CSV table of C-alpha atoms in Angstrom, one decimal:
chain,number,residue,atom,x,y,z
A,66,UNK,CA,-56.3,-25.1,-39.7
A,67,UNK,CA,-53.9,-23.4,-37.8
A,68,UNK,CA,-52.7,-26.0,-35.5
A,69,UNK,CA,-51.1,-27.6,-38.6
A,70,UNK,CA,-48.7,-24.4,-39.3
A,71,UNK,CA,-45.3,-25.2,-39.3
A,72,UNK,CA,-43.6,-22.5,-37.3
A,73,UNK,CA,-44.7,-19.8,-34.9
A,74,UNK,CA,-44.5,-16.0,-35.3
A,75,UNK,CA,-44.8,-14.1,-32.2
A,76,UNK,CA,-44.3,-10.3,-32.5
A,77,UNK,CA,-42.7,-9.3,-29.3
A,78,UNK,CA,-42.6,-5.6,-27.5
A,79,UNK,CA,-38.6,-5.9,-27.5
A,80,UNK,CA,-39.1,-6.2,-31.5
A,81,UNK,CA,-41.1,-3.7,-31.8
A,82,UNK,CA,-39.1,-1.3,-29.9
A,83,UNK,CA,-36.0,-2.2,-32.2
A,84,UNK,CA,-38.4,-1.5,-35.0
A,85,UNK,CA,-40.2,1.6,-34.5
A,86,UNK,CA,-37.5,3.1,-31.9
A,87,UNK,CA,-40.8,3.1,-29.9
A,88,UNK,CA,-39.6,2.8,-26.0
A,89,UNK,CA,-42.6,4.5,-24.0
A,90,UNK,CA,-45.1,3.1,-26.8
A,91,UNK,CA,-48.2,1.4,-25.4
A,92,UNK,CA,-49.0,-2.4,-26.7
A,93,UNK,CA,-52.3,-3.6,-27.1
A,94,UNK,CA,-53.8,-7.3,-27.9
A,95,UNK,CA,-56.9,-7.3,-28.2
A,96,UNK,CA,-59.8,-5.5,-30.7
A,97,UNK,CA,-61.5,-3.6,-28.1
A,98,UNK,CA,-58.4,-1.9,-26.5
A,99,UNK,CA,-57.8,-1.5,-30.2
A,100,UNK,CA,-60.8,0.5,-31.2
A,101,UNK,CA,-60.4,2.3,-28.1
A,102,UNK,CA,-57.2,3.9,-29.7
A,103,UNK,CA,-58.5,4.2,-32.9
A,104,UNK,CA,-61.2,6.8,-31.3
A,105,UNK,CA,-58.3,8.3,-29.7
A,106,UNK,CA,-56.5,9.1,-32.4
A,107,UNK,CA,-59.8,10.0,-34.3
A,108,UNK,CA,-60.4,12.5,-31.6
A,109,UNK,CA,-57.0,14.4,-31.9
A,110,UNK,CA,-57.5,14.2,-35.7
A,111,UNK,CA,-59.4,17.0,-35.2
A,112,UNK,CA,-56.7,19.3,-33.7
A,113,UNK,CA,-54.3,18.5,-36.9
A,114,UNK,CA,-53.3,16.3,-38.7
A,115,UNK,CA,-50.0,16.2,-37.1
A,116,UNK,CA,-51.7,15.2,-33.5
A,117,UNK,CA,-53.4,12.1,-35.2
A,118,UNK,CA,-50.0,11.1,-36.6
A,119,UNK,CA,-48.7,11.1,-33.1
A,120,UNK,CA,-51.5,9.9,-31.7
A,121,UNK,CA,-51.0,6.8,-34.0
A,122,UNK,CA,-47.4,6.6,-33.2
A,123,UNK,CA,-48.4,5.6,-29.1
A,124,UNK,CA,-49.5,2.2,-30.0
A,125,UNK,CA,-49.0,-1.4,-31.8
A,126,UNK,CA,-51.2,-4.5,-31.9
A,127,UNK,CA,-49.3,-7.2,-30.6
A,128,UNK,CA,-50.2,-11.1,-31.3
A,129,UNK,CA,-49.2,-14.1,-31.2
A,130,UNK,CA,-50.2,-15.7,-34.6
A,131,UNK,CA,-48.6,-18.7,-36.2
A,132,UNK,CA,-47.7,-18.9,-39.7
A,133,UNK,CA,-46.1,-21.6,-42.0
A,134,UNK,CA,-42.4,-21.5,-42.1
A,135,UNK,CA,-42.2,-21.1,-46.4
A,136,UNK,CA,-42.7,-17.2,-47.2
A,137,UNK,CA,-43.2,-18.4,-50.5
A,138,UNK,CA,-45.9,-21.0,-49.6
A,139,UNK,CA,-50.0,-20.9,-50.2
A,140,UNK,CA,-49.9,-21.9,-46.5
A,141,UNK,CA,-48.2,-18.7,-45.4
A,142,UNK,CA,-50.3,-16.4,-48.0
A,143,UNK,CA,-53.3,-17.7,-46.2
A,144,UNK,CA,-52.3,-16.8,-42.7
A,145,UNK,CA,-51.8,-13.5,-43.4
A,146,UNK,CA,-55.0,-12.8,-45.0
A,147,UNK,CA,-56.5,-14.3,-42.1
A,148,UNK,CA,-54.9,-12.1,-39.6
A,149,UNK,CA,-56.2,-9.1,-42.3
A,150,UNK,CA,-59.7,-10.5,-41.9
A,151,UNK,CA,-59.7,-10.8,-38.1
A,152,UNK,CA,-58.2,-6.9,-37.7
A,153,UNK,CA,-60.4,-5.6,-40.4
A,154,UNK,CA,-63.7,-7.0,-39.3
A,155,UNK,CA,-64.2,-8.2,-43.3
A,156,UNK,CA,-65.5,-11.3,-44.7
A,157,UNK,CA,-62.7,-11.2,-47.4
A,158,UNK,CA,-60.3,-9.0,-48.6
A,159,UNK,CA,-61.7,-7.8,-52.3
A,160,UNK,CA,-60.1,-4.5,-54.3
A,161,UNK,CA,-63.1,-2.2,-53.1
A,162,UNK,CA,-61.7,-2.3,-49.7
A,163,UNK,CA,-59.1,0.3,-51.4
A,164,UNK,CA,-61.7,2.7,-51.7
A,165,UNK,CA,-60.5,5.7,-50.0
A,166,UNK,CA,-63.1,8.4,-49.9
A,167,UNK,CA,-62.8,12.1,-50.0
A,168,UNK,CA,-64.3,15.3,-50.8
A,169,UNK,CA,-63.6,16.6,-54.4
A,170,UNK,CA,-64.2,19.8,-54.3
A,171,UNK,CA,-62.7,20.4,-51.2
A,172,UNK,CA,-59.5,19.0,-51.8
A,173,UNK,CA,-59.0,19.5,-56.0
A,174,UNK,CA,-56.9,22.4,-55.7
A,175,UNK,CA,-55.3,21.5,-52.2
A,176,UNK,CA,-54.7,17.1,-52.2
A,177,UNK,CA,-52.8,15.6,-49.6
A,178,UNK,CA,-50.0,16.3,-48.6
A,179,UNK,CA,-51.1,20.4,-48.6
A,180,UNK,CA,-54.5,19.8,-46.7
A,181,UNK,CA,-52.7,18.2,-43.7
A,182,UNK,CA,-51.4,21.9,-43.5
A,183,UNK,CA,-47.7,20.3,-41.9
A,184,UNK,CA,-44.5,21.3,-42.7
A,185,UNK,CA,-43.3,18.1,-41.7
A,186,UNK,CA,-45.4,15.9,-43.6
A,187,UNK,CA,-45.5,18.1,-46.9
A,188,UNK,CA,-42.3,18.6,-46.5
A,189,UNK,CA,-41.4,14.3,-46.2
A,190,UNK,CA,-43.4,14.2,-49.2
A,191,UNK,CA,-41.5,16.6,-51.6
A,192,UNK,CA,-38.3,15.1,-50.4
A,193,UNK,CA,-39.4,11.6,-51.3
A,194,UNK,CA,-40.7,12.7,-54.4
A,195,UNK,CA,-37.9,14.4,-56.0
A,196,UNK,CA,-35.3,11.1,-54.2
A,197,UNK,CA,-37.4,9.0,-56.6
A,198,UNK,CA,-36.9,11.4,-59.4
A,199,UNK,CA,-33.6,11.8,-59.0
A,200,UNK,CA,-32.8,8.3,-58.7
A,201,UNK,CA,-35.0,6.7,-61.6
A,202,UNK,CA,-32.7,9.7,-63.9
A,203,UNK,CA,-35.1,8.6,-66.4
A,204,UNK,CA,-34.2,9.9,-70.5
A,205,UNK,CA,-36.4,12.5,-72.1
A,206,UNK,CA,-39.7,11.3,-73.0
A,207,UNK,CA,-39.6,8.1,-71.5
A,208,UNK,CA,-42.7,6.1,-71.3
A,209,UNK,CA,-43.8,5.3,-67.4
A,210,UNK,CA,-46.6,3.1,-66.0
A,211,UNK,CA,-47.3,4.6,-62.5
A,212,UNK,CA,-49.2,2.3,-60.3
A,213,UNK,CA,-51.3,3.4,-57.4
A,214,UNK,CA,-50.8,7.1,-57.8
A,215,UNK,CA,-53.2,8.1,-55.7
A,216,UNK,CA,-53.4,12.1,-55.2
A,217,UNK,CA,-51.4,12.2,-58.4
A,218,UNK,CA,-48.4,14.1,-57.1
A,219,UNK,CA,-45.9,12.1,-58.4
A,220,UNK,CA,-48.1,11.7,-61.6
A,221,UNK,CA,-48.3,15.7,-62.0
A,222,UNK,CA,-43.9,16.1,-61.5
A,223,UNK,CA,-43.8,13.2,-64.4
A,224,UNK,CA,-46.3,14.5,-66.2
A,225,UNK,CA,-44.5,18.7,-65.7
A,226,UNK,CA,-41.4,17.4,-66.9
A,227,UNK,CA,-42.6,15.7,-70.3
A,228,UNK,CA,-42.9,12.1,-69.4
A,229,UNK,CA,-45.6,10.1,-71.1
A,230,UNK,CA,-47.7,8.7,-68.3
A,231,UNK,CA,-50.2,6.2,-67.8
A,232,UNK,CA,-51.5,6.1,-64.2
A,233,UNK,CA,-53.4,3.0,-63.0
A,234,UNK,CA,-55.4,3.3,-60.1
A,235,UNK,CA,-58.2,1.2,-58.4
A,236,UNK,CA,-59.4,4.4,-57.3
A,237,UNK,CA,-61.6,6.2,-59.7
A,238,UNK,CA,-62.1,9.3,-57.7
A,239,UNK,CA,-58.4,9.4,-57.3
A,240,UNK,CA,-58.1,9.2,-61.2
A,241,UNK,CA,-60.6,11.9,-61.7
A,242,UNK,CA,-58.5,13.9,-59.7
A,243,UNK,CA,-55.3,13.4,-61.2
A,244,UNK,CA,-57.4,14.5,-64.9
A,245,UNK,CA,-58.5,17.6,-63.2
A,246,UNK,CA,-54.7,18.2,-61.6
A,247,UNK,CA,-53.1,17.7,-65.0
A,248,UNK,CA,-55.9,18.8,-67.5
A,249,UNK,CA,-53.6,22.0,-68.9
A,250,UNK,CA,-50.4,19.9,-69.0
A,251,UNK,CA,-48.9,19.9,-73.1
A,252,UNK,CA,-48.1,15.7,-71.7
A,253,UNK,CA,-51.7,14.3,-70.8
A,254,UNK,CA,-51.6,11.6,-68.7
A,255,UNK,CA,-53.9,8.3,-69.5
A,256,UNK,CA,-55.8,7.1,-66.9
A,257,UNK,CA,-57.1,3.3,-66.5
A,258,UNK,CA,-59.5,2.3,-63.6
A,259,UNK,CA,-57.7,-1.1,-63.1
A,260,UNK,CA,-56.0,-3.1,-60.0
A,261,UNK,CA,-52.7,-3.2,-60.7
A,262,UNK,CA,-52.6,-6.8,-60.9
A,263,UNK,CA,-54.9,-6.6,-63.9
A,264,UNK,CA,-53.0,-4.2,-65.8
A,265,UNK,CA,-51.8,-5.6,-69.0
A,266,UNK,CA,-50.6,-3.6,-72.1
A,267,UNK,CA,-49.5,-3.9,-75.3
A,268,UNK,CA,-46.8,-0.5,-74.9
A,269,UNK,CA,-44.1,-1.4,-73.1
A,270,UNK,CA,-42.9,1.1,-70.6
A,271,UNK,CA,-39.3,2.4,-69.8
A,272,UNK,CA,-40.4,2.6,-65.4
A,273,UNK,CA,-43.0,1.2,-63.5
A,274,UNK,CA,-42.9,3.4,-60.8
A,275,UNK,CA,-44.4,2.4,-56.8
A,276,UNK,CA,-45.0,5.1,-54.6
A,277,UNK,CA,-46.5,4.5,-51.3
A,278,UNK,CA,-48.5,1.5,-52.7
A,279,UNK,CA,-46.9,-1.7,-53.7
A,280,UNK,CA,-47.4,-2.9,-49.9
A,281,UNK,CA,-51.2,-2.4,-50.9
A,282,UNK,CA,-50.8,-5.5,-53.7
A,283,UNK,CA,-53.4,-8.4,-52.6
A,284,UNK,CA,-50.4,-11.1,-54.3
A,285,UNK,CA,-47.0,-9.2,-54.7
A,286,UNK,CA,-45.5,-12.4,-56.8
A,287,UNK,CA,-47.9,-12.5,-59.3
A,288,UNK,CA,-47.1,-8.4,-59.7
A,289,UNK,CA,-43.7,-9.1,-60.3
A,290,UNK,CA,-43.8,-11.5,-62.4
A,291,UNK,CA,-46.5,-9.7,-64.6
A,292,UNK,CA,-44.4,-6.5,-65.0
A,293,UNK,CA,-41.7,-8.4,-66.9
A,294,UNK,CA,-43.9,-8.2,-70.1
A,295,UNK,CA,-44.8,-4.6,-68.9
A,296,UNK,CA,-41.4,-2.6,-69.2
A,297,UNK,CA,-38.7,-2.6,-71.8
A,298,UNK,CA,-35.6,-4.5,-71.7
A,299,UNK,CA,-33.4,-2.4,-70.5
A,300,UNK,CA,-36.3,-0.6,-68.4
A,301,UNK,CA,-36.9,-0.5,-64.4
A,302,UNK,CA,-39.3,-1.3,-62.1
A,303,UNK,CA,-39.5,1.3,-58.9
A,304,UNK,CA,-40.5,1.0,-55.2
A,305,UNK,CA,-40.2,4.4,-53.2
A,306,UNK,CA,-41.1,5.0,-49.6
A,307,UNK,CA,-42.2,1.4,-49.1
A,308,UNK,CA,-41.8,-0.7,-46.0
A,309,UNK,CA,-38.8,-2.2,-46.5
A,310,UNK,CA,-37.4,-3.0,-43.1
A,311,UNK,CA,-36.8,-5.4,-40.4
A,312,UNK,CA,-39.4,-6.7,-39.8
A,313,UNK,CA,-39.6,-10.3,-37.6
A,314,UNK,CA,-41.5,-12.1,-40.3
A,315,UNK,CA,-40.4,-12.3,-44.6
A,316,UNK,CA,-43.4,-10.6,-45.1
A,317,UNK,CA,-47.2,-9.5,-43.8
A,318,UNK,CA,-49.3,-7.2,-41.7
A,319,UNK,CA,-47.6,-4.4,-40.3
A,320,UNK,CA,-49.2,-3.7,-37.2
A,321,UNK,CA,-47.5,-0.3,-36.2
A,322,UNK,CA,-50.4,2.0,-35.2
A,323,UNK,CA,-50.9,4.0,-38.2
A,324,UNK,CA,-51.1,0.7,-40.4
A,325,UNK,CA,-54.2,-0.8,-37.8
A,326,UNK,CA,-55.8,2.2,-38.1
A,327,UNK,CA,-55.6,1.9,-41.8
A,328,UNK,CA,-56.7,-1.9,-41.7
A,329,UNK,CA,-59.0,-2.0,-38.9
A,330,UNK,CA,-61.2,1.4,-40.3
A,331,UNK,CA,-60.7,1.4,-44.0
A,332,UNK,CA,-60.3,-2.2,-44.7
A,333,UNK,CA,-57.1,-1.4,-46.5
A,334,UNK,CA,-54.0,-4.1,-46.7
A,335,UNK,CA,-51.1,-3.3,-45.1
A,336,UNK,CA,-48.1,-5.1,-45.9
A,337,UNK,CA,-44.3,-5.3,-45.2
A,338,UNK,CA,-41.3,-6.8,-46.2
A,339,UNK,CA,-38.3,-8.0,-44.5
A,340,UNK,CA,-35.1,-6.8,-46.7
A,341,UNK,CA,-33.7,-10.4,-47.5
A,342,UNK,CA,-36.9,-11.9,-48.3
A,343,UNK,CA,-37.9,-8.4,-50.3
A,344,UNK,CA,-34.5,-8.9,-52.4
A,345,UNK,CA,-34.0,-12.5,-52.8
A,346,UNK,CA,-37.6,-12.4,-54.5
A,347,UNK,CA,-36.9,-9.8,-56.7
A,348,UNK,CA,-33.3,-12.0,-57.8
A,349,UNK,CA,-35.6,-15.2,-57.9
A,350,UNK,CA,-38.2,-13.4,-60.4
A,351,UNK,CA,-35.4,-12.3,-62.6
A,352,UNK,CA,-34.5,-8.9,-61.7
A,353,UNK,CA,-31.5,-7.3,-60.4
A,354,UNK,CA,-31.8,-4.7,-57.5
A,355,UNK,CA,-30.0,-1.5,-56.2
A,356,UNK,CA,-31.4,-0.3,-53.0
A,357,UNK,CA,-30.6,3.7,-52.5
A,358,UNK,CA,-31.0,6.0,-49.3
A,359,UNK,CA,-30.5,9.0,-47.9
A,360,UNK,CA,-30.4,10.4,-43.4
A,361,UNK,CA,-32.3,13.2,-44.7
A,362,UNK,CA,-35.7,11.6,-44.4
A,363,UNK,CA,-36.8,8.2,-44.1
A,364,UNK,CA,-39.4,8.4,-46.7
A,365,UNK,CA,-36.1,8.7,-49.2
A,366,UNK,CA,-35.8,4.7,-49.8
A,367,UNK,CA,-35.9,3.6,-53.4
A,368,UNK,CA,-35.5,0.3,-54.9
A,369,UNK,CA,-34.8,0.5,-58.6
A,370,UNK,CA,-34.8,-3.4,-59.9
A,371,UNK,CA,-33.7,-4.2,-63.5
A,372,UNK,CA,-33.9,-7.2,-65.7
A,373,UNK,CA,-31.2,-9.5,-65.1
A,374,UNK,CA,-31.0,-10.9,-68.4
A,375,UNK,CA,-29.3,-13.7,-67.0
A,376,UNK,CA,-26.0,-11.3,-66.3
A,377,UNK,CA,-25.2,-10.0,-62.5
A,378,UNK,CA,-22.5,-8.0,-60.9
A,379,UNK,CA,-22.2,-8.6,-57.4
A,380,UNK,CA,-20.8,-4.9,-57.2
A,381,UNK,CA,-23.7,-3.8,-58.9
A,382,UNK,CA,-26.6,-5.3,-57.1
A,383,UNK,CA,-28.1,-4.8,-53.4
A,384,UNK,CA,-27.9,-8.7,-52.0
A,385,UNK,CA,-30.2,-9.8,-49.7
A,386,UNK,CA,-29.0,-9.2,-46.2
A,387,UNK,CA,-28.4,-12.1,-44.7
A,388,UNK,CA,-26.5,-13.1,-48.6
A,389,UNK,CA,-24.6,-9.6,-48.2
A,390,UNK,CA,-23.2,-11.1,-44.9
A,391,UNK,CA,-21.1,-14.1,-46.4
A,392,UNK,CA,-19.2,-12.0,-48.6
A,393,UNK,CA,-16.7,-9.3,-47.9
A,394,UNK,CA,-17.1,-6.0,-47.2
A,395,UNK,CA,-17.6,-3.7,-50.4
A,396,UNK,CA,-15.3,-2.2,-52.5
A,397,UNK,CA,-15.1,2.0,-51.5
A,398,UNK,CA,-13.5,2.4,-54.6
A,399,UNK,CA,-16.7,3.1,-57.6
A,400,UNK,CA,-14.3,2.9,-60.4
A,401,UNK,CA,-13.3,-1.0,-58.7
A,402,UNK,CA,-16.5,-3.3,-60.3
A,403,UNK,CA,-16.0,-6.0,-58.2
A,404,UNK,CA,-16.9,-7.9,-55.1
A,405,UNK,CA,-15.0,-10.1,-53.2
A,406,UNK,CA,-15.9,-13.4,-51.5
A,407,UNK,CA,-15.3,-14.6,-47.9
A,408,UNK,CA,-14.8,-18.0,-47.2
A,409,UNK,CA,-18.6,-19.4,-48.5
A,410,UNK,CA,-20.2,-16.7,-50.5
A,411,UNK,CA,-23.9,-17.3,-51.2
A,412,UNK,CA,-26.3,-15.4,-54.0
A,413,UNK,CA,-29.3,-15.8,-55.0
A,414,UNK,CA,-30.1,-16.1,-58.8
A,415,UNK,CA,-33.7,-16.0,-61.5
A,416,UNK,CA,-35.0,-19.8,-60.9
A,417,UNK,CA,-36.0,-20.1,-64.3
A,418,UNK,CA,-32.6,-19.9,-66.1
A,419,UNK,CA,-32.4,-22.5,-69.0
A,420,UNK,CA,-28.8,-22.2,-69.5
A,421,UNK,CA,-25.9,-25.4,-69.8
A,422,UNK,CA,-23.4,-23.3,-68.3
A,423,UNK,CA,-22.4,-20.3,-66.3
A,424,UNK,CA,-19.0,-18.2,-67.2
A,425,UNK,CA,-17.5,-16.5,-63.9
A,426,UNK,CA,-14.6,-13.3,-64.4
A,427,UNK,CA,-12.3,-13.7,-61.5
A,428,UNK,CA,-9.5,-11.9,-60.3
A,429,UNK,CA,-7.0,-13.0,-57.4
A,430,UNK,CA,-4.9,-9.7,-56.0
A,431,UNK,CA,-3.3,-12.4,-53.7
A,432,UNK,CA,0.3,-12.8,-54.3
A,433,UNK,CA,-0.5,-16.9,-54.2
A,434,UNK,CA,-2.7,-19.3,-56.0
A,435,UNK,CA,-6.5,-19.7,-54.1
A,436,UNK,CA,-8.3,-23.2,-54.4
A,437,UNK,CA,-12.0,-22.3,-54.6
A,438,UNK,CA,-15.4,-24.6,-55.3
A,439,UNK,CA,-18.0,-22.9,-56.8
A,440,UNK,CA,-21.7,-24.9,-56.3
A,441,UNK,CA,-23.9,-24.2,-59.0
A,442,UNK,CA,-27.5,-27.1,-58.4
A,443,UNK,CA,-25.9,-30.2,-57.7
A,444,UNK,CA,-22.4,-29.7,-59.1
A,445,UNK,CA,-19.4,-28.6,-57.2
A,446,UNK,CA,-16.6,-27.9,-59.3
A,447,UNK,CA,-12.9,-26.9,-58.2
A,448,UNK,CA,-11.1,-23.8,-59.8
A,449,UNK,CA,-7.3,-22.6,-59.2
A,450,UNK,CA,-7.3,-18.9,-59.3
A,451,UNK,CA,-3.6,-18.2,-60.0
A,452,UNK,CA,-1.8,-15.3,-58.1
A,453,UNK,CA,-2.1,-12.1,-59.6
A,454,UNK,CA,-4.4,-12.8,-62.3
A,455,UNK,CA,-7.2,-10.4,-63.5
A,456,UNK,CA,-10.1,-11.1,-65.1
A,457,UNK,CA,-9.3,-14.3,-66.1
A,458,UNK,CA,-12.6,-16.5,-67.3
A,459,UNK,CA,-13.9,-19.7,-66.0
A,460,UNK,CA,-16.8,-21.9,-67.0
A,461,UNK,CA,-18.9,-24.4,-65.1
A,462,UNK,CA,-21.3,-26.3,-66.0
A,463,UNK,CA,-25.6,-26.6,-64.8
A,464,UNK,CA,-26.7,-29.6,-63.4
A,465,UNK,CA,-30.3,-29.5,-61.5
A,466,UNK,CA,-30.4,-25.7,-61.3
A,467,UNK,CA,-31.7,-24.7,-57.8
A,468,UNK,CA,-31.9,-20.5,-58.0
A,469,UNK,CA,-28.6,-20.4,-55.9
A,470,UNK,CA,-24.6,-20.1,-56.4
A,471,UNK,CA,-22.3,-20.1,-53.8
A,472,UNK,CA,-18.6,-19.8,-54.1
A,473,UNK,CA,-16.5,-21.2,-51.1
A,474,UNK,CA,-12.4,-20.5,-50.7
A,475,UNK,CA,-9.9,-19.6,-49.1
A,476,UNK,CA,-9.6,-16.3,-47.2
A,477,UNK,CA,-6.6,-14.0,-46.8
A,478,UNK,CA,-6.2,-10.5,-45.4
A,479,UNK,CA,-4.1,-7.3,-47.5
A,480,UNK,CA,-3.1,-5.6,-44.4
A,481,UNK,CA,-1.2,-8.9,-43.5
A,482,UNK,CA,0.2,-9.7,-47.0
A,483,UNK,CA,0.8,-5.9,-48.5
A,484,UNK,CA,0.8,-4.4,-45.1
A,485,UNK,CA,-1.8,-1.9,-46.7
A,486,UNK,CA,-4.0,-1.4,-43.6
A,487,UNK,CA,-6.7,-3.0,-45.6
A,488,UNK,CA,-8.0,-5.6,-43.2
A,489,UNK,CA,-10.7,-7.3,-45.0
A,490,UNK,CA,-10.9,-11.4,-44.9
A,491,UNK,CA,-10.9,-11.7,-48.8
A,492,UNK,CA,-11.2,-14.7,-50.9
A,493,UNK,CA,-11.6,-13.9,-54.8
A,494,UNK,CA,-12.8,-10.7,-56.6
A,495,UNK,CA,-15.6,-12.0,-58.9
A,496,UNK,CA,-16.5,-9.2,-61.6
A,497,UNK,CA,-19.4,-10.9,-63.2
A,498,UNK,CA,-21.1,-14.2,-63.7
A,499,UNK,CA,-23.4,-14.9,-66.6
A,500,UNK,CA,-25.3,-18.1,-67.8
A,501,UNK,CA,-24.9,-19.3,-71.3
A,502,UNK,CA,-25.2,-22.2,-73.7
């Protein structure tokens, strides 16, 4: 019932302004206001597409809707899908209310983005395509697992360039599609009519590659935690264009225009994540992950996320937000693989390490010794970083190991010491930290 939900979500016009940078858009609360501007919208769909984007831009659903505090919590999964299943108008949420219909032989030699006939929105869609691309920089011949591919552009540039791809869709008209877009290629593409949370394979695949569709997943965990017995060892798992973005809840219904409209007359799920929650699940699950963007589109978002193998650079990793805000500042310096701490430095780590110990390499650039603790489950142990050193290697035991390290000392500033102009607050530069028996 709701009344027993922990804590109370309520999605506020001031948020969504910050949001969507949305300050004349209009903010509706109720379903019948909310058809209203679906007809709208309908109605200037057939000017272009471009008006109906626009048109969808005008508005948000607001509501005040409780959910349980614990992101992570059957509770909290539950409220969501209820607040799908009021908006929809559906009895439950079930795969087929992916289908998204279209007209084959119109669109087989024209798929979105070209039918929309926008420069804009064609032109988003290259950029995006060819960020992911780019930043995968995936080895000849590499195997890939694309999920969701929908009109099968992505699909075809993998395909053009020699990648062996398997596309899994829920979608079969989408699939047949994508054989009919890529029937001359010397690479065929496999096709499997399967919801991505079904997909299980016996090849294991170099990328699993999200465009556009992992906010579509009916139980995002259970995804993640599948696709470790779905790509390589040293393979990736990536999320382009998805929303990733500060949201005022871990995760849920988006309920920007376009993403109503999507729900309320398709039945589709539209979900979003909030950065620290989107990151600090992907370093719970065992994977490591390196967010990368670019001003020149905001379609150009990847995640790439790696298997952590029980090894992490802080340098090296994206931290969760709100984790990225108790250590210092980043290093400018690429060549410099290191991260400093401020006074108490949190990360996140897999939960389901079975390890007796973990080994930290520390350096202290301070001209004096630093006292630190480092808290790893319910031990806190005490290290003396001597002055100068580099590298130097330090292990600490596990004891009840609760997914979390955090590393507390004291802070100094170079500009005051070396009179550098660096003025960072900077405690010790930790290289790497691994867990071992």
């Amino acid at each position: 019932m709701i009344n027993i939900f922990l804590g109370i979500v309520r999605i506020l016009t001031k948020i969504y302004k910050k949001i969507n940078h949305m300050e004349n858009c209009k903010y509706i609360n109720n379903l019948e206001d909310l058809d209203a501007e679906i007809a709208k919208a309908d109605d200037r769909a057939k000017i272009s597409d471009d008006q109906l984007r626009q048109a969808l831009s005008e508005f948000c659903y607001i509501v005040d809707y409780p959910l349980p505090k614990d992101p992570y919590s059957q509770e909290y999964y539950e409220a969501q899908m209820q607040l799908y299943l009021n908006i929809s108008g559906r009895k439950k949420y079930i795969i087929t209310n992916e289908h998204s219909p279209f007209n084959f032989e119109a669109v087989k030699n024209s798929p979105f983005p070209y039918f929309t006939k926008s420069p804009n929105t064609v032109g988003e869609q290259l950029i995006a395509q060819g960020f992911l691309i780019k930043t995968m920089n995936l080895a000849a011949d590499s195997k890939i697992v694309e999920f969701g591919p929908g009109w099968g552009n992505t699909t075809l540039h993998l395909a053009q360039m020699g990648y062996k791809v398997t596309a899994v869709d829920c979608e079969e008209s989408f699939l047949n599609l994508i054989r009919y877009r890529t029937r001359n290629l010397a690479a065929q593409v496999e096709t499997l009519n399967k919801d991505m949370l079904e997909f299980t394979s016996n090849v294991k695949y170099d990328a699993a590659v999200f465009f556009e569709c992992f906010h579509h997943c009916a139980n995002h965990l259970q995804l993640l935690k599948n696709l470790h017995n779905v790509i390589t060892d040293e393979g990736l798992i990536a999320f382009a264009a998805e929303p990733i973005a500060d949201f005022p809840y871990p995760w849920g219904l988006r309920l920007d225009g376009m993403s109503v409209w999507s729900i309320r007359k398709f039945g589709w799920l539209e979900l979003g994540f909030e950065p620290s929650y989107f990151m600090r699940t992907l370093l719970m699950l065992g994977w490591t992950p390196k967010r990368y963007r670019s001003d020149i589109s905001p379609l150009t978002d990847v995640i790439v996320a790696k298997k952590s193998h029980m090894y992490y650079e802080p340098s090296e990793i994206t931290l969760p937000p709100d984790e990225c805000r108790t250590w210092a500042d980043k290093e400018t310096d690429p060549n410099l693989k290191l991260r400093f701490t401020h006074a108490k430095s949190v990360m996140t780590c897999a939960q389901n390490i079975d390890a007796q110990f973990v080994e930290f390499c520390i350096s202290n650039y301070a001209p004096f010794d630093i006292d630190a603790s480092i808290n790893i489950g319910s031990l806190t142990q005490s290290i003396n970083a001597k002055k100068s050193s580099i590298k130097q290697l330090y292990k600490i035991p596990i004891q009840e190991w609760n997914g979390k390290i955090t590393i507390s000392s004291k802070i100094w500033k170079p500009a005051k010491v070396f009179r550098n102009g660096d003025n960072r607050e900077l405690g010790l530069g930790i290289h790497y930290f691994c867990f071992i028996n």
